[in-house]
Tab-separated table of C-alpha atoms and ligand atoms in Angstrom:
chain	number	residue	atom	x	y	z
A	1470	UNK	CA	65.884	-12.286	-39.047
A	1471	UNK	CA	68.710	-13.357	-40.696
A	1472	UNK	CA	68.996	-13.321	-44.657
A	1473	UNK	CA	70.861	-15.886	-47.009
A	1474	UNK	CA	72.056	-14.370	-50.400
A	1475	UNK	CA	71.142	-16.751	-53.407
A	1476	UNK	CA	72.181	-17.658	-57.023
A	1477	UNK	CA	69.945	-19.371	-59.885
A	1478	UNK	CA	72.226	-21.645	-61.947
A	1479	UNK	CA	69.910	-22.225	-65.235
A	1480	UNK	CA	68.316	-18.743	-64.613
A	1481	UNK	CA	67.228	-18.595	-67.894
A	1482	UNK	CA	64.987	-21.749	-68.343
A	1483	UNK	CA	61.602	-22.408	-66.864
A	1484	UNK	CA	62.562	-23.506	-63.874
A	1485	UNK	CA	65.159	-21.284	-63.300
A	1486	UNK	CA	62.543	-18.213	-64.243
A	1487	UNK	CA	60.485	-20.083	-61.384
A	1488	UNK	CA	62.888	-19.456	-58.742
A	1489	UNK	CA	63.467	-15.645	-60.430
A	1490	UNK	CA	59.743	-14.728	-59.667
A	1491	UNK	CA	59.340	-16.617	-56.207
A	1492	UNK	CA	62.391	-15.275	-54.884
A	1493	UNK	CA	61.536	-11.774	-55.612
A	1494	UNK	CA	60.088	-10.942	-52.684
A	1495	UNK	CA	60.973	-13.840	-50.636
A	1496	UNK	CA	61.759	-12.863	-46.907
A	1497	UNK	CA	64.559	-14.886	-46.223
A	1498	UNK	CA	66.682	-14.924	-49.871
A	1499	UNK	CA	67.740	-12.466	-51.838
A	1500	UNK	CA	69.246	-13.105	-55.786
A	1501	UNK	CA	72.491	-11.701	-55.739
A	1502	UNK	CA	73.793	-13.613	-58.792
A	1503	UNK	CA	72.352	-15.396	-61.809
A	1504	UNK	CA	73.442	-17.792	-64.110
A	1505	UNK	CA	73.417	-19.923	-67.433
A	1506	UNK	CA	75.664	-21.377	-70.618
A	1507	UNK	CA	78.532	-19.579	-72.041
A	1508	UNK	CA	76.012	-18.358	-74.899
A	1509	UNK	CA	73.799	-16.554	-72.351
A	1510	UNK	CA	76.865	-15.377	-69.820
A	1511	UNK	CA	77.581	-11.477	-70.441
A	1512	UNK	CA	74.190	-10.612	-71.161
A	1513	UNK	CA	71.762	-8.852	-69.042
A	1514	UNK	CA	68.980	-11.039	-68.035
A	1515	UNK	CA	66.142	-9.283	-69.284
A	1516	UNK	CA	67.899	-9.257	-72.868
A	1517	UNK	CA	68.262	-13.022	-72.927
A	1518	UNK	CA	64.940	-14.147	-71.594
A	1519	UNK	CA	62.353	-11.629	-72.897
A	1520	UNK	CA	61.844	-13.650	-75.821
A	1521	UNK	CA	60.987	-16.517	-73.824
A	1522	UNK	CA	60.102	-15.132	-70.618
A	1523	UNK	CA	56.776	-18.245	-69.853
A	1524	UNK	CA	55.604	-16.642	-66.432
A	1525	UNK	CA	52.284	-14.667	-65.892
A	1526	UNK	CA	54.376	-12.010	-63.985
A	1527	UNK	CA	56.844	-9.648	-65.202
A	1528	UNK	CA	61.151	-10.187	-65.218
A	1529	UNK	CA	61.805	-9.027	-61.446
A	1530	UNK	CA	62.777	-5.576	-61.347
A	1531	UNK	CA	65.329	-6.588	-59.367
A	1532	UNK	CA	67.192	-9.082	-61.754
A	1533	UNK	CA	66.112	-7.474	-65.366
A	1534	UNK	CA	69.656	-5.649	-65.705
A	1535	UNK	CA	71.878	-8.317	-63.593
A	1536	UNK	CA	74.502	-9.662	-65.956
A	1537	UNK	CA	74.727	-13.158	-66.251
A	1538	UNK	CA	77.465	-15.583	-65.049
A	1539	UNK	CA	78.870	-18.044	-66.785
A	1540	UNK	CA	77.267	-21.543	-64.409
A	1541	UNK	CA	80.733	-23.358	-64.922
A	1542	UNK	CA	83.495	-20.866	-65.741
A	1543	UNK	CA	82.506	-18.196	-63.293
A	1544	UNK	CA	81.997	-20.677	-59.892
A	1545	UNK	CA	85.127	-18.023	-58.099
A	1546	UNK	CA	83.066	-14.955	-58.797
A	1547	UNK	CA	79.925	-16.642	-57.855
A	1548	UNK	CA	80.806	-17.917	-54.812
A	1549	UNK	CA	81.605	-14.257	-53.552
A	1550	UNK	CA	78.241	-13.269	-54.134
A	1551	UNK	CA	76.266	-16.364	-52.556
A	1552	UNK	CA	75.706	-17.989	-49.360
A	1553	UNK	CA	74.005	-20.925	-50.916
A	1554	UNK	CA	72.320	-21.685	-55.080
A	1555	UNK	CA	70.107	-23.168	-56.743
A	1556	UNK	CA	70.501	-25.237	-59.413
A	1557	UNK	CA	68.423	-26.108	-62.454
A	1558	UNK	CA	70.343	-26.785	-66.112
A	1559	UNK	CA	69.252	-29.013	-69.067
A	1560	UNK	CA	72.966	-30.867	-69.500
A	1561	UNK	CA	74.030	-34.518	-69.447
A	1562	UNK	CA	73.433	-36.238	-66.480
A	1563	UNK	CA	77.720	-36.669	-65.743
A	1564	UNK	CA	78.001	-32.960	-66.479
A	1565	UNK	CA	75.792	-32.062	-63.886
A	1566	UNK	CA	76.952	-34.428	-61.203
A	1567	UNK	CA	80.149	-32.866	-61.743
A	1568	UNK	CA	79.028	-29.176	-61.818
A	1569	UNK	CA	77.124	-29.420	-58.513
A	1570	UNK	CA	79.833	-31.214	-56.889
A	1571	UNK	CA	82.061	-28.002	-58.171
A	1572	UNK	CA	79.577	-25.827	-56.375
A	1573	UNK	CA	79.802	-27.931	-53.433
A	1574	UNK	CA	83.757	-28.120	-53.038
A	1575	UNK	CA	83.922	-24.578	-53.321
A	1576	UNK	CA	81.579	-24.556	-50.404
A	1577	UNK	CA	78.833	-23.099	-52.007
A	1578	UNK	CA	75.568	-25.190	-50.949
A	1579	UNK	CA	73.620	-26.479	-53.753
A	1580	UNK	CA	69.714	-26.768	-53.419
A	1581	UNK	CA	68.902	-28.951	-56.914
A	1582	UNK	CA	66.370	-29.470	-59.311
A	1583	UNK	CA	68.274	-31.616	-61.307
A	1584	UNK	CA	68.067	-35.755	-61.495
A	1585	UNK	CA	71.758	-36.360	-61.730
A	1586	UNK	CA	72.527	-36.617	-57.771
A	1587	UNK	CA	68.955	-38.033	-56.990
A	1588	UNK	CA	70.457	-41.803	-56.648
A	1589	UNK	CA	73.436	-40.576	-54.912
A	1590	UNK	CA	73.182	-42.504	-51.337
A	1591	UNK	CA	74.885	-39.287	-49.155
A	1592	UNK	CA	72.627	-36.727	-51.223
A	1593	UNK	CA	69.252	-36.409	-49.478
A	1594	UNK	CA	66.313	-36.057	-51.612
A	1595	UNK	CA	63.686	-34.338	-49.388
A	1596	UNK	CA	59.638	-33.391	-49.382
A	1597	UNK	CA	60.053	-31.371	-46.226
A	1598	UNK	CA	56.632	-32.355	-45.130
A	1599	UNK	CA	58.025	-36.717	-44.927
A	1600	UNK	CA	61.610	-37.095	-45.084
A	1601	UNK	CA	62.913	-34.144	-43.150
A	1602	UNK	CA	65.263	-36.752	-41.021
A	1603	UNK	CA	66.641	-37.544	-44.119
A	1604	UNK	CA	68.852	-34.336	-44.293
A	1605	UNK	CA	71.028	-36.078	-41.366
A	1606	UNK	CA	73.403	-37.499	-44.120
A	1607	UNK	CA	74.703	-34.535	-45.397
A	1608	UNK	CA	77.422	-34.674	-42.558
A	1609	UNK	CA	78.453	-37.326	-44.257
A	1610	UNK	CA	78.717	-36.137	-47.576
A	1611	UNK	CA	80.303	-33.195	-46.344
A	1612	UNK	CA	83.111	-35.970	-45.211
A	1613	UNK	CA	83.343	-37.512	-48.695
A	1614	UNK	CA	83.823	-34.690	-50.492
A	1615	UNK	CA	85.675	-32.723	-47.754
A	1616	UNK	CA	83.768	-30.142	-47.292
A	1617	UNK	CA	82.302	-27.625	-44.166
A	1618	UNK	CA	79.580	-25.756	-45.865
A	1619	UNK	CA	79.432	-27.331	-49.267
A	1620	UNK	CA	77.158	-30.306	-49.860
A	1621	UNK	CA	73.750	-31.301	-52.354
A	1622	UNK	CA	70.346	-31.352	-51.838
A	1623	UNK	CA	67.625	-32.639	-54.020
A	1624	UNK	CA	63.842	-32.655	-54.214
A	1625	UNK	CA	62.745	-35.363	-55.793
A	1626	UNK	CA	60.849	-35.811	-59.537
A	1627	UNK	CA	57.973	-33.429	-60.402
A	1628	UNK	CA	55.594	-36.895	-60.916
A	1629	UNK	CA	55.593	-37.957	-57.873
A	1630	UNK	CA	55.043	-34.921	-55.837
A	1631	UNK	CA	51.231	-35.656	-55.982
A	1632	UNK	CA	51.207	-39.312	-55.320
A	1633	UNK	CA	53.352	-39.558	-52.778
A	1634	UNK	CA	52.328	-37.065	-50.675
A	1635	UNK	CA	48.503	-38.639	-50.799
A	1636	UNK	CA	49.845	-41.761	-49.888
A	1637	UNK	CA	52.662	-41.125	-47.700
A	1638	UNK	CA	50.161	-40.478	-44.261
A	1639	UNK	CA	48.566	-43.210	-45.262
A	1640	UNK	CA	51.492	-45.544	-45.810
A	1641	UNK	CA	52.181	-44.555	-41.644
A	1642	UNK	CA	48.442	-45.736	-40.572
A	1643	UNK	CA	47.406	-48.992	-43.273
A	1644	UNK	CA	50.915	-49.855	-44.548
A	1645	UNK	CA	51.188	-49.804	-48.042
A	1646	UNK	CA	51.507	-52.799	-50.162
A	1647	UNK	CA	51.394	-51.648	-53.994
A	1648	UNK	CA	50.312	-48.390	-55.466
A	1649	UNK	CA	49.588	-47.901	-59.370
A	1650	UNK	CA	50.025	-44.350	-60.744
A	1651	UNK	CA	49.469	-43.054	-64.581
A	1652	UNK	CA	50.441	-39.636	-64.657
A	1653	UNK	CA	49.488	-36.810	-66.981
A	1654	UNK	CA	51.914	-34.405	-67.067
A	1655	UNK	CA	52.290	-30.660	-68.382
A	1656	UNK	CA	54.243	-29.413	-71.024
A	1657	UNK	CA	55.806	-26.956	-69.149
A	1658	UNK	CA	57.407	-30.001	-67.401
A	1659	UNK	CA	59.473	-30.353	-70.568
A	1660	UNK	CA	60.418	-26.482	-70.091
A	1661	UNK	CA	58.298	-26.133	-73.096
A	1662	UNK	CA	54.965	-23.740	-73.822
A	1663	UNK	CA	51.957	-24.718	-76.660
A	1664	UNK	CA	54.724	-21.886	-78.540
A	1665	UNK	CA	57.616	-24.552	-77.998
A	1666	UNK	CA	55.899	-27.601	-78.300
A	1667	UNK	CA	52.870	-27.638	-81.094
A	1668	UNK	CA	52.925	-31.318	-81.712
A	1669	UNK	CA	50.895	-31.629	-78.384
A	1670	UNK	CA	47.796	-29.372	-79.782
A	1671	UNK	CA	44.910	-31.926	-80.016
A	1672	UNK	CA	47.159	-34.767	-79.038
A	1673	UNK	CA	48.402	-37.117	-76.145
A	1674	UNK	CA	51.703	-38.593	-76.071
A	1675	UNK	CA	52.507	-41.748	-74.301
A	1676	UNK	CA	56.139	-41.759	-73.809
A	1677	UNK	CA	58.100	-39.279	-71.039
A	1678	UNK	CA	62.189	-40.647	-71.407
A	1679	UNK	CA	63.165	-41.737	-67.874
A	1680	UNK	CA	59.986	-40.699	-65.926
A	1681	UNK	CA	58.390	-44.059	-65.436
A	1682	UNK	CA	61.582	-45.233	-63.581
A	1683	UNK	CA	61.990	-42.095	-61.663
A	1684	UNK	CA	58.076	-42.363	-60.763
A	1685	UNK	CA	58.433	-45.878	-59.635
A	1686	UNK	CA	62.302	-45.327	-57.860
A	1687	UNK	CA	62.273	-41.954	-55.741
A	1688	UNK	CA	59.359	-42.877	-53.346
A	1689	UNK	CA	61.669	-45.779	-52.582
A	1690	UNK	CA	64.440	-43.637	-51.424
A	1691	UNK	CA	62.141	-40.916	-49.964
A	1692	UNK	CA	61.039	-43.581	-47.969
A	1693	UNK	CA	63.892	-45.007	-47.188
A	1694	UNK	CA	65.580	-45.083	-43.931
A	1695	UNK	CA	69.410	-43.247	-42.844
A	1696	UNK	CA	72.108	-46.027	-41.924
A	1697	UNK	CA	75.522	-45.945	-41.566
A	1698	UNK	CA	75.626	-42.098	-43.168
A	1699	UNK	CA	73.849	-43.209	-46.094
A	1700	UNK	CA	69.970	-43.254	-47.510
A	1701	UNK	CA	69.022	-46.907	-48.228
A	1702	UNK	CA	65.435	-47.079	-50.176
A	1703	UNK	CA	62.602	-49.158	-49.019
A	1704	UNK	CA	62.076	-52.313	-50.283
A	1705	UNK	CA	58.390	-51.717	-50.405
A	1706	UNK	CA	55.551	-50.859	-51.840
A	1707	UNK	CA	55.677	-52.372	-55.385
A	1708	UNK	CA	55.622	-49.093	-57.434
A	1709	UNK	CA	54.116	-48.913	-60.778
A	1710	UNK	CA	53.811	-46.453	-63.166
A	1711	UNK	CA	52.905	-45.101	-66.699
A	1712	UNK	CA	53.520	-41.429	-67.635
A	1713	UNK	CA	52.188	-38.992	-70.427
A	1714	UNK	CA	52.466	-36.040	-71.318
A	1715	UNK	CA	49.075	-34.239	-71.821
A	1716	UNK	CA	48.022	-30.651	-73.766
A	1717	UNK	CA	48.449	-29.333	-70.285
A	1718	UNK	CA	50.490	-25.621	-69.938
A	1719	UNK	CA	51.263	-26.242	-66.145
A	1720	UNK	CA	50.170	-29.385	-63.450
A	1721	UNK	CA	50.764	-32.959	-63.236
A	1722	UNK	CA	47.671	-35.190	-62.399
A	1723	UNK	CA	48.173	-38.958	-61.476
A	1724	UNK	CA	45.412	-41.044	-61.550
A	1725	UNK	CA	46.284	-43.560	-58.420
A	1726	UNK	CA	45.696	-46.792	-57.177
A	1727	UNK	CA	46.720	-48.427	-54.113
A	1728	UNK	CA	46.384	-51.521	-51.737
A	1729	UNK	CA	47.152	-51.584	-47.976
A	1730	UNK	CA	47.800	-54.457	-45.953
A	1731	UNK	CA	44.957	-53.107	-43.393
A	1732	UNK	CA	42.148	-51.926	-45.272
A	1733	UNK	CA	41.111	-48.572	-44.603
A	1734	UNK	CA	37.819	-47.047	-45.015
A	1735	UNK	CA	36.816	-44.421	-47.223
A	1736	UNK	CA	35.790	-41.655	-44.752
A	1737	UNK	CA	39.172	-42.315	-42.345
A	1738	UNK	CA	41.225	-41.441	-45.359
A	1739	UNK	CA	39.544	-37.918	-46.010
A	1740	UNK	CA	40.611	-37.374	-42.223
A	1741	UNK	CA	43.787	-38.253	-42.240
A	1742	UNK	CA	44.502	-36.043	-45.449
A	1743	UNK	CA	43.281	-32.976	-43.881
A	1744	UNK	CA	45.290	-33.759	-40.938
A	1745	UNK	CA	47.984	-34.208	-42.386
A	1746	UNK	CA	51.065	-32.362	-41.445
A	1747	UNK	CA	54.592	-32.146	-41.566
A	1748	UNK	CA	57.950	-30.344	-40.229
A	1749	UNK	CA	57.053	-27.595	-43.113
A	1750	UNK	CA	53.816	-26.797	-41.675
A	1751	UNK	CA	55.165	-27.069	-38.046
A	1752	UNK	CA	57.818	-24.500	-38.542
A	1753	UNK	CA	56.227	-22.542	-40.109
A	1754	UNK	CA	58.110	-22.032	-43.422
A	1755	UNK	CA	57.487	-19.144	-45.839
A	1756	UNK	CA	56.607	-21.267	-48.636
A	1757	UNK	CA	54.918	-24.096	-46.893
A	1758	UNK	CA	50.793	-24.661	-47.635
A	1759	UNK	CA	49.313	-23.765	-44.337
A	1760	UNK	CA	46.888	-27.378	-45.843
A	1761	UNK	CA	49.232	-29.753	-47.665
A	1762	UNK	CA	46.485	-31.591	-48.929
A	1763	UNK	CA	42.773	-30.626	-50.141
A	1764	UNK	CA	40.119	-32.838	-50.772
A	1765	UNK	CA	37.050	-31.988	-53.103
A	1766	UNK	CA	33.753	-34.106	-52.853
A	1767	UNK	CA	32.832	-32.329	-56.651
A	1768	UNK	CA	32.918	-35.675	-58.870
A	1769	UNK	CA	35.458	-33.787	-61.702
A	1770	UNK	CA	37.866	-32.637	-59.076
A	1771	UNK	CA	40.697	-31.868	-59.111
A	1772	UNK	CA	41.339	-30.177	-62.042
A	1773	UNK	CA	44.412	-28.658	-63.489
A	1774	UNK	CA	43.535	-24.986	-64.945
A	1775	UNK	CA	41.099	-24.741	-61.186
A	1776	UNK	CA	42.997	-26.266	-58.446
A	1777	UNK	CA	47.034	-25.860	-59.787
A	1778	UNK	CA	47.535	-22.738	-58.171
A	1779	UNK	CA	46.259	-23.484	-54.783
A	1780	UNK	CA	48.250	-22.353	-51.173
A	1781	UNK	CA	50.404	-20.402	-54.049
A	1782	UNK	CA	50.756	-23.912	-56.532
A	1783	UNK	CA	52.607	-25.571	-53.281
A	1784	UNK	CA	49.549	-27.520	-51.771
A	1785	UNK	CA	48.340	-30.799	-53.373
A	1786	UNK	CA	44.603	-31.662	-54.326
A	1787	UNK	CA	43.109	-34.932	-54.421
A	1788	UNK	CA	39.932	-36.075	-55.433
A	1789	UNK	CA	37.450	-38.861	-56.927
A	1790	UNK	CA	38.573	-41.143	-53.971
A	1791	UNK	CA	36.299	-44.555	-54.529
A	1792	UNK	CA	36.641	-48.360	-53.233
A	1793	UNK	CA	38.058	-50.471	-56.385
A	1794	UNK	CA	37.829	-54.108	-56.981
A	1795	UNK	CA	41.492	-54.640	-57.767
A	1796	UNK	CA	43.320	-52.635	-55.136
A	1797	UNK	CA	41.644	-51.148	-52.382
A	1798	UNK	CA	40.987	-47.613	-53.064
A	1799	UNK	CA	41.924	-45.313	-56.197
A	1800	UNK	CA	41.830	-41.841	-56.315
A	1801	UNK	CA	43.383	-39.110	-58.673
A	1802	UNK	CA	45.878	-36.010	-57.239
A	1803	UNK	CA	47.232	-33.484	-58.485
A	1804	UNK	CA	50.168	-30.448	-58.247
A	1805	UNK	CA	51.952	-27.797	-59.829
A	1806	UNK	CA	55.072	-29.253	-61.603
A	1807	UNK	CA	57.191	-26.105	-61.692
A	1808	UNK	CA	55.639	-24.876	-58.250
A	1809	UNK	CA	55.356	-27.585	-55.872
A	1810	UNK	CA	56.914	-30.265	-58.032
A	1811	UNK	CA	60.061	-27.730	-59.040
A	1812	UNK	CA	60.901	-24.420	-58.017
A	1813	UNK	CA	58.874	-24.073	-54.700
A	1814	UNK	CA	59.800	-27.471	-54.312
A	1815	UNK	CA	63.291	-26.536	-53.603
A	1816	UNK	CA	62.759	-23.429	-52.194
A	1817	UNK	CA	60.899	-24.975	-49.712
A	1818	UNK	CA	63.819	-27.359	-48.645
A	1819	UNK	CA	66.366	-24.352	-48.939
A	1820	UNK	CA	63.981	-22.998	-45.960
A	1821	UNK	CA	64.325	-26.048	-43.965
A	1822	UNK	CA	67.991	-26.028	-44.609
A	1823	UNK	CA	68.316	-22.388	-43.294
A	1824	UNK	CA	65.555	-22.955	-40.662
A	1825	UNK	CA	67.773	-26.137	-39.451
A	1826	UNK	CA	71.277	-24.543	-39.928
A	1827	UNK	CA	72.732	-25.940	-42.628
A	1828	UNK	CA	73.068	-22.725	-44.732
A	1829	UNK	CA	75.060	-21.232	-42.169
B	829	NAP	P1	65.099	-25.431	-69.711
B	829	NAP	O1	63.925	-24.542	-69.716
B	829	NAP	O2	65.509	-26.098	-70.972
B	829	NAP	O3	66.361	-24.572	-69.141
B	829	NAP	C1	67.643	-25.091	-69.129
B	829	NAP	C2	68.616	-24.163	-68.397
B	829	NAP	O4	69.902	-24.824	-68.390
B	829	NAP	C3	68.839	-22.804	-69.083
B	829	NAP	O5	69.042	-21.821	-68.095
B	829	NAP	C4	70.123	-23.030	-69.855
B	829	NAP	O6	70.882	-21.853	-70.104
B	829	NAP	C5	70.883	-23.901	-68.861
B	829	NAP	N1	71.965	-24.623	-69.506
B	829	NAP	C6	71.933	-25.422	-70.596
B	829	NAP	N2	73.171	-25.872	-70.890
B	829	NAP	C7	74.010	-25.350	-69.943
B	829	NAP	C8	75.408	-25.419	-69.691
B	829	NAP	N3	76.201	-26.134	-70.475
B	829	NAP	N4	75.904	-24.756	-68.628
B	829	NAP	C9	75.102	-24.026	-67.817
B	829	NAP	N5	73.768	-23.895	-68.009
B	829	NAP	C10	73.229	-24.549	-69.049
B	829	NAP	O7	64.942	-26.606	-68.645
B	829	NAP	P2	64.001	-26.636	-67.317
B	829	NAP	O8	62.668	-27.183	-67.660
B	829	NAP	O9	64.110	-25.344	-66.605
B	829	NAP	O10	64.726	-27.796	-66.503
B	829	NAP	C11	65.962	-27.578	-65.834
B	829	NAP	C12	66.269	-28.768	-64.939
B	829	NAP	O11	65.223	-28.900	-63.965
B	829	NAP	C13	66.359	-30.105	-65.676
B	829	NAP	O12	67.349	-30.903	-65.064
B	829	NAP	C14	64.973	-30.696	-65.454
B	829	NAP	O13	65.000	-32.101	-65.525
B	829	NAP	C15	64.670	-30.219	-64.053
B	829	NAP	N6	63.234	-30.150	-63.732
B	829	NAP	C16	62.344	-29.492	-64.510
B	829	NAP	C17	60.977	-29.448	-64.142
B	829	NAP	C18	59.938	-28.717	-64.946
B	829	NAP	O14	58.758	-28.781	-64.539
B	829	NAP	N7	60.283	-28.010	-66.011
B	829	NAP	C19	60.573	-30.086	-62.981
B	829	NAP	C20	61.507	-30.735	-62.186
B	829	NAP	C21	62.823	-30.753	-62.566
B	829	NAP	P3	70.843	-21.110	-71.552
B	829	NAP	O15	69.575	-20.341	-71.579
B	829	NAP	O16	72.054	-20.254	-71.515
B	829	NAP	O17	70.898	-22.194	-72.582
């Protein structure tokens, strides 16, 4: 089997330590380089994150001494070490676009967790279990920025990665009219820990910047269609969303509501979720859930410290799914944020990449 050597860019931060712990024993990647800011470059890994090292397991063995790059000024010496990275850096929006695109004219593939290129039409945002086709367009962007190798990926928003998977098989069978989701998201979607972020001890707070729009905007474009070389988004459903962040160390929950223009019945839906399957599951990816989506019948499931972790965090549970009098059914979801929703996220889309060539 052939293997692809990877770099983290943003190594250091939660998501980044993500990747470092499901890439340690990953059989198709291998870390060969790692990366952060100038005031982290230089420094052995272990040195610089120890202090705020947030996973359950300990720093890879494998990484603890490797000396960090500098993510912008040391993109030559990376790109010797790398077939392909991943990216995920807390830095304005512009300076990201323009770091990624860096990556990608040096022809260094770039697999991101970052929102800057989500809107960009050539950039495909994919959940490798419904937009798979999507990944067609990176020809194209390989054209615009005159590339071979080089080109961005996405996954989409860690808010969405429980409500749109629910809905998406569902969407294909009753058509989807209008969905309603209030989400209540983990701290450690913030990068923070109840260390980092007291003020959410005994508290709820009502205000996420951006997430709302992203919530209501990506399903557009995941659903969205490939013309002329580009993604256009769906017109439809009507999206609407409100997003908090809850005392919560790690999974987002969405409590969802949504109206079809055939009305399906309760029962039907249950069987279509377990069905439910997608090019992940069919090829048999490393990190794919071998179930992408579990219902429990228990009335106060799902829950985030039981069911976050299922299928290794990358499966989605759903639960408490009821007729309602406004729409036609509402139910509540939830997944891991850095797992499904980040870090395994994107590792799962760097496998369909490889598996479909494009890390070659
Ligand atoms: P974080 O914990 O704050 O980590 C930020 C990372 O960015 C660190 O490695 C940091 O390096 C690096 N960085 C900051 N400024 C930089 C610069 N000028 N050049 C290069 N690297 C720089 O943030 P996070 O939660 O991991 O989030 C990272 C990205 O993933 C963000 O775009 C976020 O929106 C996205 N995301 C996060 C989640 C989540 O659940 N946390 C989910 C989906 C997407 P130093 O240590 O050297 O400062």
């Amino acid at each position: 089997m052939k293997k692809w050597n990877v770099g983290i860019i943003g190594a250091t931060g939660m998501v980044g330590q993500r990747f470092a712990t499901l890439l340690e024993n990953h059989p198709w990647f291998t870390v060969t380089a790692l990366a952060a800011s100038s005031r982290s470059a230089g420094k052995p890994y272990s040195e610089v994150v120890s202090k705020r090292w947030a996973m359950k397991t300990e720093i890879p063995a494998s990484m603890a001494d490797m000396v960090l790059y500098d993510a912008t000024a040391d993109i030559d010496k990376i790109k010797e070490k790398v077939d392909f990275v991943f990216c995920a850096v807390d830095m304005p929006k512009d300076e990201i676009k323009k770091l990624e695109e860096m990556y990608a004219k040096a022809e260094v593939p770039v697999v991101s967790n970052n929102s800057a290129h989500r809107g960009t039409p050539d950039v495909p945002m994919v959940i490798p279990e419904i937009n798979a086709d999507h990944l067609e367009v990176i020809a194209s962007q390989r054209r615009r920025l005159g590339t071979k190798r080089g080109f961005v990926a996405v996954k989409s928003n860690c808010s969405l990665q429980s409500y749109v998977p629910a809905l998406h098989p569902l969407k294909e069978v009753y058509g989807l009219k209008a969905a309603l989701a209030c989400t209540y998201q983990a701290i450690s979607g913030a990068g923070k820990t109840f260390e980092t972020m007291p003020e959410i001890l005994d508290n709820i707070i009502p205000y996420i910047g951006g997430e709302e729009e992203k919530s209501e905007q990506e399903p557009l474009k995941i659903w969205g269609k490939v013309e002329g070389g580009k993604i256009v988004s769906a017109t439809e459903p009507s999206i609407t969303a409100q997003c908090l962040r809850v005392p919560v160390s790690d999974g987002h929950t969405a409590a969802v509501f949504a109206k079809f223009e055939k009305k399906p019945e309760i029962e039907d839906i249950k069987k279509i979720w377990a069905e439910f399957k997608g090019p992940a599951q069919e090829s048999g990816l490393p990190s794919a859930p071998k179930q992408f989506l579990h219902y429990f019948e228990e009335d106060n499931r799902p829950q985030a410290k039981l069911d976050r972790e299922l299928e290794g965090g990358m499966a989605v549970s759903v639960g408490r799914l009821r007729p309602d009098s406004q729409y036609d059914v509402k139910f509540v979801c939830l997944s891991h944020n850095t797992l499904r929703g980040a870090a395994g996220g994107a590792v799962l889309l760097a496998e369909l990449l490889a598996a479909k060539g494009y890390l070659d």
